[in-house]
Tab-separated table of C-alpha atoms in Angstrom:
chain	number	residue	atom	x	y	z
A	1	MET	CA	-5.224	11.865	13.857
A	2	THR	CA	-3.757	15.305	12.080
A	3	THR	CA	-5.346	17.681	10.760
A	4	THR	CA	-3.585	19.298	7.133
A	5	GLY	CA	-2.732	22.513	7.577
A	6	GLU	CA	-5.760	24.406	5.676
A	7	GLU	CA	-8.408	22.120	8.456
A	8	HIS	CA	-5.846	23.825	10.822
A	9	THR	CA	-6.117	27.394	9.990
A	10	ALA	CA	-10.100	26.425	8.637
A	11	ALA	CA	-10.714	25.824	12.171
A	12	GLY	CA	-10.784	28.768	13.692
A	13	ILE	CA	-11.293	31.752	11.698
A	14	GLY	CA	-11.299	34.892	12.865
A	15	PRO	CA	-12.209	38.627	11.831
A	16	TRP	CA	-10.047	40.619	9.019
A	17	TRP	CA	-6.483	38.665	8.456
A	18	TRP	CA	-6.669	37.218	12.418
A	19	VAL	CA	-6.631	33.637	12.014
A	20	ARG	CA	-8.210	33.051	15.805
A	21	TRP	CA	-10.238	35.785	17.793
A	22	ARG	CA	-8.218	35.468	20.477
A	23	SER	CA	-5.310	36.895	18.385
A	24	ALA	CA	-7.367	39.700	17.232
A	25	VAL	CA	-8.308	40.248	21.045
A	26	LEU	CA	-4.400	40.856	21.948
A	27	ASP	CA	-3.689	42.519	19.345
A	28	VAL	CA	-6.558	45.435	20.128
A	29	GLY	CA	-5.072	44.809	24.092
A	30	LEU	CA	-1.581	46.556	22.700
A	31	ALA	CA	-2.551	49.010	20.496
A	32	THR	CA	-4.999	50.328	23.171
A	33	ALA	CA	-2.204	49.823	25.881
A	34	SER	CA	0.219	51.566	23.331
A	35	ALA	CA	-1.954	54.005	22.176
A	36	VAL	CA	-2.577	54.724	25.966
A	37	GLU	CA	1.404	54.982	26.502
A	38	CYS	CA	1.459	57.321	23.711
A	39	ALA	CA	-1.069	59.692	24.382
A	40	GLY	CA	0.303	59.956	27.568
A	41	GLU	CA	4.133	60.407	26.206
A	42	GLY	CA	2.073	62.828	23.744
A	43	ILE	CA	1.679	65.030	26.631
A	44	ARG	CA	5.372	65.668	27.301
A	45	PHE	CA	6.059	66.369	23.680
A	46	ALA	CA	3.841	69.166	23.313
A	47	HIS	CA	5.634	71.106	25.616
A	48	ASP	CA	9.113	70.490	24.532
A	49	ALA	CA	8.125	71.003	20.740
A	50	GLY	CA	5.089	73.967	22.060
A	51	LEU	CA	2.640	72.691	20.580
A	52	PRO	CA	-1.018	72.458	21.384
A	53	VAL	CA	-1.665	69.655	23.458
A	54	PRO	CA	-4.727	67.806	22.386
A	55	VAL	CA	-2.007	68.017	18.687
A	56	GLY	CA	0.628	65.866	20.735
A	57	VAL	CA	-2.179	63.812	22.401
A	58	GLY	CA	-4.205	62.765	19.048
A	59	PHE	CA	-0.692	62.130	17.384
A	60	GLY	CA	-0.128	59.748	20.413
A	61	LEU	CA	-3.446	57.834	19.990
A	62	ILE	CA	-2.996	57.594	15.963
A	63	ALA	CA	0.843	56.537	16.197
A	64	GLY	CA	0.261	53.739	18.550
A	65	SER	CA	-2.830	52.485	17.489
A	66	VAL	CA	-0.518	51.152	14.450
A	67	LEU	CA	0.399	48.598	16.688
A	68	LEU	CA	-2.901	47.081	15.654
A	69	LEU	CA	-0.999	46.514	12.331
A	70	ARG	CA	0.924	44.250	13.444
A	71	ARG	CA	0.422	40.684	12.096
A	72	LYS	CA	-0.129	42.502	8.850
A	73	TRP	CA	2.195	44.611	8.331
A	74	PRO	CA	4.558	44.692	10.755
A	75	ILE	CA	7.679	46.298	9.276
A	76	ALA	CA	5.911	49.893	8.784
A	77	VAL	CA	4.663	49.051	12.607
A	78	VAL	CA	8.354	49.139	12.927
A	79	LEU	CA	9.167	51.935	10.708
A	80	VAL	CA	5.928	54.174	12.432
A	81	SER	CA	8.207	53.412	16.007
A	82	ILE	CA	11.798	54.185	14.337
A	83	ALA	CA	9.762	57.781	12.820
A	84	ILE	CA	8.412	58.604	16.446
A	85	THR	CA	11.251	57.633	18.892
A	86	PRO	CA	12.899	61.290	19.046
A	87	ALA	CA	9.506	62.493	20.165
A	88	GLN	CA	10.677	59.480	23.257
A	89	MET	CA	7.041	57.844	22.566
A	90	GLY	CA	6.037	54.403	21.428
A	91	PHE	CA	8.691	52.214	23.342
A	92	LEU	CA	6.087	49.067	23.716
A	93	MET	CA	5.084	49.270	20.055
A	94	GLY	CA	9.408	49.035	19.173
A	95	LEU	CA	9.785	46.172	21.795
A	96	VAL	CA	6.059	44.695	20.045
A	97	GLY	CA	6.846	45.357	16.437
A	98	LEU	CA	10.363	43.979	16.972
A	99	TYR	CA	9.192	40.939	18.521
A	100	THR	CA	6.402	40.637	15.423
A	101	LEU	CA	9.072	41.130	12.938
A	102	ALA	CA	11.614	39.246	13.739
A	103	ALA	CA	9.152	36.118	14.164
A	104	SER	CA	7.241	36.856	10.891
A	105	GLU	CA	8.409	34.941	7.689
A	106	LEU	CA	10.117	37.697	6.563
A	107	PRO	CA	13.717	37.411	5.062
A	108	ARG	CA	16.405	37.858	7.410
A	109	ARG	CA	18.252	40.840	5.792
A	110	ILE	CA	14.643	42.696	6.049
A	111	ILE	CA	14.888	41.570	10.054
A	112	GLY	CA	18.395	42.702	10.412
A	113	ALA	CA	17.680	46.023	9.096
A	114	LEU	CA	14.916	46.573	10.387
A	115	ALA	CA	16.362	45.573	14.408
A	116	GLY	CA	19.807	47.830	12.875
A	117	MET	CA	17.646	51.360	12.099
A	118	SER	CA	15.869	51.130	15.415
A	119	PHE	CA	19.023	50.213	17.079
A	120	ALA	CA	20.617	53.108	15.995
A	121	GLY	CA	18.230	55.471	16.438
A	122	MET	CA	17.238	54.346	20.536
A	123	LEU	CA	21.634	54.471	20.428
A	124	ILE	CA	21.150	58.181	19.448
A	125	VAL	CA	17.922	58.919	20.714
A	126	THR	CA	19.356	58.213	24.548
A	127	PHE	CA	22.989	59.451	23.492
A	128	VAL	CA	20.979	63.058	22.724
A	129	ARG	CA	18.765	63.208	25.891
A	130	ALA	CA	21.439	61.999	28.394
A	131	HIS	CA	23.917	64.461	27.145
A	132	GLN	CA	21.775	67.276	27.571
A	133	GLY	CA	21.046	66.187	30.854
A	134	VAL	CA	24.364	66.775	31.738
A	135	VAL	CA	24.954	69.735	30.797
A	136	ARG	CA	21.655	70.841	32.159
A	137	GLY	CA	23.148	68.990	35.149
A	138	ASP	CA	19.936	67.065	36.346
A	139	VAL	CA	22.583	63.875	35.927
A	140	THR	CA	25.642	65.128	37.924
A	141	MET	CA	28.044	60.786	36.864
A	142	GLY	CA	30.955	60.814	34.953
A	143	ASP	CA	32.124	61.187	31.304
A	144	TRP	CA	31.452	57.683	31.162
A	145	PHE	CA	27.284	57.382	32.367
A	146	VAL	CA	25.950	58.506	28.492
A	147	PRO	CA	27.802	56.229	26.150
A	148	PHE	CA	27.382	53.559	28.708
A	149	ILE	CA	23.198	54.388	29.221
A	150	SER	CA	23.151	55.573	25.771
A	151	ILE	CA	24.672	51.423	24.436
A	152	THR	CA	22.172	49.995	27.713
A	153	THR	CA	19.733	51.139	26.517
A	154	ALA	CA	19.707	50.492	22.453
A	155	ILE	CA	20.809	46.898	23.126
A	156	GLY	CA	17.669	46.048	25.493
A	157	MET	CA	15.477	48.140	23.756
A	158	THR	CA	16.356	45.721	20.698
A	159	ALA	CA	17.531	42.766	21.181
A	160	PRO	CA	15.140	41.207	23.859
A	161	PRO	CA	12.829	41.224	21.455
A	162	VAL	CA	14.583	40.125	18.498
A	163	LEU	CA	16.115	37.641	19.695
A	164	LEU	CA	12.773	36.408	20.946
A	165	GLY	CA	10.970	37.182	18.272
A	166	LEU	CA	13.708	35.132	15.730
A	167	TYR	CA	12.812	31.332	19.043
A	168	VAL	CA	9.677	31.495	18.752
A	169	GLY	CA	8.872	32.099	14.589
A	170	ALA	CA	11.616	28.647	14.638
A	171	ARG	CA	9.500	26.862	17.265
A	172	ARG	CA	6.624	27.336	14.904
A	173	ARG	CA	8.140	26.683	11.543
A	174	LEU	CA	9.238	23.743	13.575
A	175	MET	CA	6.071	22.551	14.217
A	176	GLU	CA	4.120	23.676	11.219
A	177	SER	CA	7.264	21.420	10.038
A	178	LEU	CA	6.084	18.384	12.454
A	179	ARG	CA	2.381	18.541	11.760
A	180	GLU	CA	3.722	18.589	7.432
A	181	ARG	CA	5.273	15.586	8.712
A	182	ALA	CA	2.909	13.870	10.002
A	183	ASP	CA	0.037	14.873	7.576
A	184	SER	CA	2.541	13.453	5.021
A	185	LEU	CA	3.383	10.625	6.654
A	186	GLU	CA	-0.655	9.343	7.687
A	187	ARG	CA	-1.060	10.049	3.733
A	188	GLU	CA	1.541	7.497	3.407
A	189	LEU	CA	0.018	5.288	5.712
A	190	GLN	CA	-3.385	5.059	4.486
A	191	LEU	CA	-1.505	4.632	0.704
A	192	LEU	CA	0.407	1.443	1.860
A	193	ALA	CA	-2.797	0.616	3.637
A	194	GLU	CA	-4.700	0.872	0.087
A	195	ARG	CA	-1.930	-1.029	-1.536
A	196	ALA	CA	-2.036	-3.634	1.104
A	197	GLU	CA	-5.507	-4.174	0.813
A	198	GLU	CA	-5.468	-3.758	-3.013
A	199	ARG	CA	-2.222	-6.454	-3.003
A	200	ALA	CA	-4.473	-9.047	-0.569
A	201	GLU	CA	-7.295	-8.879	-2.896
A	202	TRP	CA	-5.088	-9.962	-5.323
A	203	ALA	CA	-3.992	-12.998	-3.642
A	204	ARG	CA	-7.117	-13.789	-2.737
A	205	ASN	CA	-7.948	-13.715	-6.186
A	206	GLU	CA	-5.172	-15.730	-7.540
A	207	GLU	CA	-5.864	-18.358	-4.908
A	208	ARG	CA	-9.625	-19.030	-5.740
A	209	THR	CA	-8.412	-19.554	-9.581
A	210	ARG	CA	-5.003	-21.801	-8.037
A	211	ILE	CA	-7.877	-23.413	-5.965
A	212	ALA	CA	-10.218	-23.695	-9.138
A	213	ARG	CA	-7.872	-25.286	-11.101
A	214	GLU	CA	-6.683	-28.096	-8.858
A	215	MET	CA	-10.295	-29.014	-8.361
A	216	HIS	CA	-10.908	-29.163	-12.003
A	217	ASP	CA	-8.081	-31.156	-12.380
A	218	VAL	CA	-8.568	-33.127	-9.393
A	219	VAL	CA	-11.857	-34.008	-9.761
A	220	ALA	CA	-12.813	-33.897	-13.074
A	221	HIS	CA	-10.304	-36.351	-14.597
A	222	ARG	CA	-12.200	-39.441	-12.108
A	223	VAL	CA	-15.726	-37.760	-12.457
A	224	SER	CA	-15.232	-38.187	-16.631
A	225	LEU	CA	-13.627	-41.804	-16.040
A	226	MET	CA	-16.708	-42.859	-13.806
A	227	VAL	CA	-18.994	-41.244	-16.396
A	228	VAL	CA	-17.447	-43.524	-19.679
A	229	HIS	CA	-17.552	-46.708	-17.689
A	230	ALA	CA	-21.415	-46.023	-16.036
A	231	ALA	CA	-21.807	-45.142	-19.731
A	232	ALA	CA	-20.348	-48.819	-20.786
A	233	LEU	CA	-22.269	-50.772	-17.524
A	234	GLN	CA	-25.030	-49.195	-19.266
A	235	ALA	CA	-24.256	-51.659	-22.614
A	236	VAL	CA	-23.341	-54.359	-20.680
A	237	ALA	CA	-25.268	-54.152	-18.564
A	238	ARG	CA	-27.228	-57.740	-19.989
A	239	LYS	CA	-24.908	-58.747	-22.644
A	240	ASP	CA	-22.271	-59.376	-19.760
A	241	PRO	CA	-23.088	-59.477	-16.431
A	242	GLU	CA	-19.573	-59.976	-15.143
A	243	LYS	CA	-17.967	-57.153	-16.790
A	244	ALA	CA	-21.040	-54.845	-15.955
A	245	VAL	CA	-19.871	-55.665	-11.947
A	246	LYS	CA	-16.701	-55.183	-12.708
A	247	ASN	CA	-17.170	-51.866	-14.212
A	248	ALA	CA	-19.556	-51.274	-11.726
A	249	ALA	CA	-17.158	-51.813	-8.843
A	250	LEU	CA	-14.226	-49.462	-10.855
A	251	VAL	CA	-16.994	-46.643	-11.069
A	252	GLY	CA	-17.892	-47.069	-7.114
A	253	ASP	CA	-13.772	-46.992	-6.391
A	254	MET	CA	-13.049	-43.572	-8.370
A	255	GLY	CA	-15.868	-42.208	-7.187
A	256	ARG	CA	-14.758	-42.813	-3.357
A	257	GLN	CA	-11.521	-41.133	-4.750
A	258	ALA	CA	-12.883	-38.248	-5.946
A	259	LEU	CA	-15.279	-37.608	-2.908
A	260	THR	CA	-12.334	-38.406	-0.482
A	261	GLU	CA	-10.012	-36.275	-2.540
A	262	LEU	CA	-13.275	-33.255	-3.198
A	263	ARG	CA	-13.987	-33.958	0.697
A	264	GLU	CA	-10.246	-32.309	1.353
A	265	MET	CA	-10.173	-29.570	-0.548
A	266	LEU	CA	-13.276	-28.917	0.970
A	267	GLY	CA	-11.707	-28.874	4.151
A	268	VAL	CA	-9.394	-26.911	3.704
A	269	LEU	CA	-11.966	-23.822	2.276
A	270	ARG	CA	-13.619	-23.848	5.074
A	271	THR	CA	-11.394	-24.540	7.460
A	272	GLY	CA	-9.205	-21.116	5.791
A	273	ASP	CA	-12.811	-18.833	5.797
A	274	GLY	CA	-14.250	-20.484	9.380
A	275	LEU	CA	-11.664	-19.043	11.420
A	276	GLY	CA	-10.942	-15.331	11.967
A	277	VAL	CA	-7.814	-16.310	13.664
A	278	ARG	CA	-6.023	-18.719	12.041
A	279	VAL	CA	-6.547	-16.532	9.014
A	280	GLN	CA	-4.704	-13.478	10.319
A	281	SER	CA	-1.694	-16.132	11.663
A	282	VAL	CA	-1.323	-17.663	8.235
A	283	PRO	CA	-0.204	-16.224	5.368
A	284	LEU	CA	-2.143	-16.829	2.454
A	285	ALA	CA	0.735	-18.758	0.481
A	286	ALA	CA	0.560	-20.827	3.613
A	287	VAL	CA	-3.387	-21.459	2.776
A	288	GLY	CA	-2.868	-21.339	-1.338
A	289	ALA	CA	-0.215	-24.878	-0.844
A	290	ALA	CA	-1.734	-26.769	2.200
A	291	ALA	CA	-4.819	-26.131	-0.319
A	292	ALA	CA	-2.567	-27.368	-3.571
A	293	ALA	CA	-1.363	-30.310	-1.977
A	294	ALA	CA	-4.467	-31.321	-0.576
A	295	ALA	CA	-6.142	-31.072	-4.012
A	296	SER	CA	-3.169	-32.558	-5.871
A	297	ARG	CA	-2.911	-36.271	-3.985
A	298	ALA	CA	-3.045	-39.203	-5.856
A	299	ALA	CA	-3.960	-42.399	-4.381
A	300	ASP	CA	-1.771	-44.912	-3.525
A	301	ASP	CA	-3.173	-47.398	-1.176
A	302	SER	CA	-3.603	-51.071	-2.717
A	303	GLU	CA	-7.316	-51.760	-4.215
A	304	SER	CA	-10.054	-52.965	-2.388
A	305	GLY	CA	-13.027	-55.454	-3.397
A	306	ALA	CA	-14.515	-56.101	-6.287
A	307	GLY	CA	-11.746	-53.439	-8.064
A	308	ALA	CA	-9.061	-55.820	-7.655
A	309	GLY	CA	-6.875	-55.782	-11.173
A	310	PHE	CA	-7.636	-52.032	-11.815
A	311	GLY	CA	-4.451	-51.526	-10.656
A	312	PRO	CA	-2.958	-49.901	-6.585
A	313	GLY	CA	-4.553	-46.995	-5.881
A	314	PHE	CA	-8.096	-46.672	-6.034
A	315	GLY	CA	-8.744	-48.474	-2.986
A	316	SER	CA	-8.990	-47.199	1.077
A	317	GLY	CA	-8.451	-43.382	-0.927
A	318	ALA	CA	-5.218	-42.518	1.132
A	319	VAL	CA	-3.699	-39.830	-0.936
A	320	SER	CA	0.185	-38.845	-0.805
A	321	VAL	CA	1.082	-36.109	0.791
A	322	ASP	CA	3.243	-34.914	-2.152
A	323	GLY	CA	1.757	-34.939	-4.285
A	324	PRO	CA	1.139	-36.401	-8.414
A	325	CYS	CA	4.276	-37.267	-9.800
A	326	LEU	CA	6.023	-38.879	-12.622
A	327	ALA	CA	6.149	-41.825	-11.728
A	328	GLU	CA	2.863	-41.873	-11.804
A	329	LEU	CA	2.202	-41.321	-15.294
A	330	ASP	CA	1.860	-45.221	-15.492
A	331	GLU	CA	-0.989	-46.033	-13.211
A	332	LEU	CA	-3.037	-42.768	-14.850
A	333	ILE	CA	-1.998	-43.988	-18.144
A	334	GLY	CA	-3.679	-47.770	-17.332
A	335	GLN	CA	-6.987	-45.743	-15.894
A	336	SER	CA	-7.499	-44.361	-19.284
A	337	ALA	CA	-7.151	-48.049	-20.912
A	338	ALA	CA	-9.683	-49.347	-18.419
A	339	ALA	CA	-12.239	-46.807	-19.563
A	340	GLY	CA	-11.568	-48.263	-22.993
A	341	MET	CA	-9.056	-45.710	-24.694
A	342	VAL	CA	-6.233	-47.190	-26.431
A	343	VAL	CA	-2.957	-45.283	-24.585
A	344	ASP	CA	0.356	-45.238	-25.983
A	345	LEU	CA	3.410	-43.910	-23.736
A	346	SER	CA	6.938	-43.474	-25.045
A	347	VAL	CA	9.472	-42.728	-22.623
A	348	GLU	CA	12.922	-40.328	-23.992
A	349	GLY	CA	15.975	-39.318	-22.743
A	350	ASP	CA	17.209	-41.488	-18.848
A	351	ALA	CA	14.774	-40.225	-16.082
A	352	ARG	CA	15.784	-37.700	-13.137
A	353	ALA	CA	14.516	-36.646	-10.438
A	354	TYR	CA	12.946	-32.874	-10.506
A	355	ALA	CA	11.493	-30.531	-8.605
A	356	PRO	CA	8.140	-31.528	-6.821
A	357	GLU	CA	6.305	-28.574	-8.381
A	358	VAL	CA	7.097	-29.579	-12.177
A	359	GLU	CA	6.668	-33.019	-12.162
A	360	GLN	CA	2.867	-31.969	-10.476
A	361	THR	CA	2.392	-30.022	-13.214
A	362	ALA	CA	3.779	-32.556	-15.908
A	363	TYR	CA	1.551	-34.841	-14.324
A	364	ARG	CA	-1.526	-32.698	-14.212
A	365	VAL	CA	-1.076	-31.699	-18.111
A	366	VAL	CA	-1.230	-34.919	-19.066
A	367	GLN	CA	-3.884	-36.000	-17.017
A	368	GLU	CA	-6.505	-32.788	-18.190
A	369	ALA	CA	-4.919	-34.061	-21.729
A	370	LEU	CA	-5.944	-37.545	-21.431
A	371	THR	CA	-9.728	-36.071	-19.661
A	372	ASN	CA	-10.514	-33.883	-22.610
A	373	VAL	CA	-10.001	-36.880	-25.194
A	374	HIS	CA	-12.169	-38.928	-23.056
A	375	LYS	CA	-14.350	-35.852	-22.852
A	376	HIS	CA	-14.213	-34.702	-26.885
A	377	ALA	CA	-12.605	-37.722	-28.964
A	378	ALA	CA	-14.039	-40.946	-27.180
A	379	GLY	CA	-12.976	-43.980	-28.654
A	380	ALA	CA	-9.437	-42.481	-29.626
A	381	LYS	CA	-6.195	-43.469	-30.187
A	382	THR	CA	-3.968	-41.770	-28.191
A	383	HIS	CA	0.132	-41.248	-28.176
A	384	VAL	CA	1.616	-39.702	-24.525
A	385	ARG	CA	4.978	-38.824	-25.134
A	386	LEU	CA	7.928	-37.674	-22.398
A	387	ALA	CA	11.701	-35.980	-23.260
A	388	HIS	CA	13.415	-36.060	-20.163
A	389	ARG	CA	15.969	-33.451	-21.735
A	390	VAL	CA	19.528	-31.040	-20.655
A	391	SER	CA	17.768	-28.403	-19.537
A	392	GLU	CA	14.010	-28.894	-19.779
A	393	LEU	CA	10.754	-31.497	-19.573
A	394	ALA	CA	9.361	-31.944	-22.992
A	395	MET	CA	5.454	-33.802	-22.778
A	396	GLN	CA	2.907	-33.946	-25.448
A	397	VAL	CA	-0.561	-35.562	-25.727
A	398	GLU	CA	-2.064	-35.979	-28.989
A	399	ASN	CA	-5.396	-38.096	-29.904
A	400	GLU	CA	-5.773	-39.631	-33.391
A	401	CYS	CA	-9.625	-38.903	-35.518
A	402	PRO	CA	-11.542	-40.497	-33.403
A	403	SER	CA	-13.467	-43.601	-35.398
A	404	GLU	CA	-17.041	-44.545	-35.203
A	405	PRO	CA	-18.216	-44.716	-31.514
A	406	GLU	CA	-17.745	-48.280	-29.242
A	407	PRO	CA	-20.480	-48.930	-26.812
A	408	GLY	CA	-20.627	-46.760	-24.000
A	409	GLY	CA	-18.452	-44.751	-25.660
A	410	SER	CA	-20.846	-41.982	-27.276
A	411	VAL	CA	-22.161	-40.410	-23.999
A	412	ARG	CA	-21.323	-37.042	-24.329
A	413	LEU	CA	-19.697	-34.826	-21.629
A	414	PRO	CA	-20.052	-31.921	-19.943
A	415	SER	CA	-17.331	-29.366	-20.730
A	416	GLY	CA	-16.178	-26.243	-18.325
A	417	GLY	CA	-13.601	-24.902	-21.219
A	418	ASN	CA	-11.207	-23.876	-18.320
A	419	GLY	CA	-8.849	-27.400	-18.747
A	420	LEU	CA	-6.537	-25.504	-21.373
A	421	LEU	CA	-6.366	-22.391	-19.753
A	422	GLY	CA	-5.758	-24.389	-16.933
A	423	MET	CA	-2.755	-25.545	-18.380
A	424	LYS	CA	-1.359	-23.247	-20.098
A	425	GLU	CA	-0.817	-21.082	-16.779
A	426	ARG	CA	0.270	-24.176	-14.393
A	427	VAL	CA	3.719	-24.203	-17.125
A	428	ALA	CA	3.686	-20.190	-17.750
A	429	ALA	CA	4.115	-20.098	-13.960
A	430	LEU	CA	7.091	-21.754	-13.833
A	431	GLY	CA	8.555	-20.408	-16.662
A	432	GLY	CA	7.330	-22.455	-19.807
A	433	VAL	CA	5.946	-22.679	-23.089
A	434	PHE	CA	2.836	-24.325	-23.826
A	435	VAL	CA	0.785	-25.255	-27.239
A	436	SER	CA	-1.993	-26.722	-27.936
A	437	GLY	CA	-4.541	-27.057	-31.042
A	438	PRO	CA	-6.085	-29.588	-34.232
A	439	THR	CA	-4.004	-31.652	-36.086
A	440	ASP	CA	-3.737	-31.813	-39.322
A	441	ALA	CA	-5.549	-35.326	-39.463
A	442	GLY	CA	-8.435	-34.265	-37.687
A	443	GLY	CA	-6.932	-34.829	-34.283
A	444	PHE	CA	-6.198	-32.602	-30.559
A	445	ARG	CA	-2.391	-31.923	-29.993
A	446	VAL	CA	-1.235	-30.856	-26.319
A	447	SER	CA	2.236	-29.668	-25.905
A	448	ALA	CA	4.536	-27.778	-22.972
A	449	VAL	CA	8.042	-27.815	-22.568
A	450	ILE	CA	8.922	-26.420	-18.379
A	451	PRO	CA	12.522	-25.702	-17.609
A	452	ALA	CA	13.946	-28.525	-15.342
A	453	GLU	CA	14.973	-25.529	-12.708
A	454	ALA	CA	11.811	-23.848	-12.237
């Protein structure tokens, strides 16, 4: 984990304008050394200027201690060092001042101007002193010596600290830039992690909704038929024992089928929740697809026992891997007819193959609509219309106003209020249109149009 610039600065607050204590200690040491140097050089300056020695020493101490301000006011330190260059003092202050100036955040034109002033001052003072030495006879070199020693000394006192300061300043700025990039990257990663968690939570909620819809569509229809047959069984148990036995067999077959599909659904959910490694390795979409496939399987096996004559798919509980399709609508309507509903099926257009999700959605819409008729309009005649059009598949389930309830048909089935919402979500997910509502004749109509290439 990296720290931001503010946290990095606040980690070691030093006295006054220093960021760290060690920086303050270093500057105090350099200022002390500069003050001692200037004080020693002030003795010679006092002799040359005809001033008392204490005055020269005091002037040197004050001038040399200005180096203490190099981090806060580097321009002032360099100007003081240039000002005392004619007195031949402040060499350490000039070197450190130029270095600090070059390493600072000041504009390059200011650094260049002050470095040029320092170079010119050192060049002039060295040239004058060397020329005076030649005139006095202290130096016996040729005429080339004075300009050579002047230029060499000026370059040596100016170029190294400036170049070193520029390098250190550039490196410091690079490190700060890298630190800022690391902080920015960390914040972006945290934001991405939060967004990923939000997307994962959204996906989990979507899968919960989808699985709940599948369980509702799969179980509610069969359980509704079981309740209807149980009510009919109660009504005819004494009057028609043979019909009662047949209804009891139908209830048993449908109950076994509902339990089988419910076990498959719960098995998928339990597998997804119980194995952490598997959850991490299998995408949510794959779990959802498996759950949907398990929840939407329709029975294909032959009937068994007393359920003979009811229709295929209500015997052993075997399920189709690919889910329900339009070819199973006849079987679905036959189940409702066996429960006492009068259902009329009409098909328009030439039947053709659609995408599995289109056929499954169309099947579920019809299934849920018939279930609602069992719940809310038992005994009402129902019309199921299916239209194969050029670019879409249309379906409509409309029931008439229910007549006087028949024996066994007056049972009230509980409703969760999610059937119409689930149908609308299914159709909308494929880009279709879903409309439902009461008719003028007192019945109820459910209509849906699904694009053929959804």
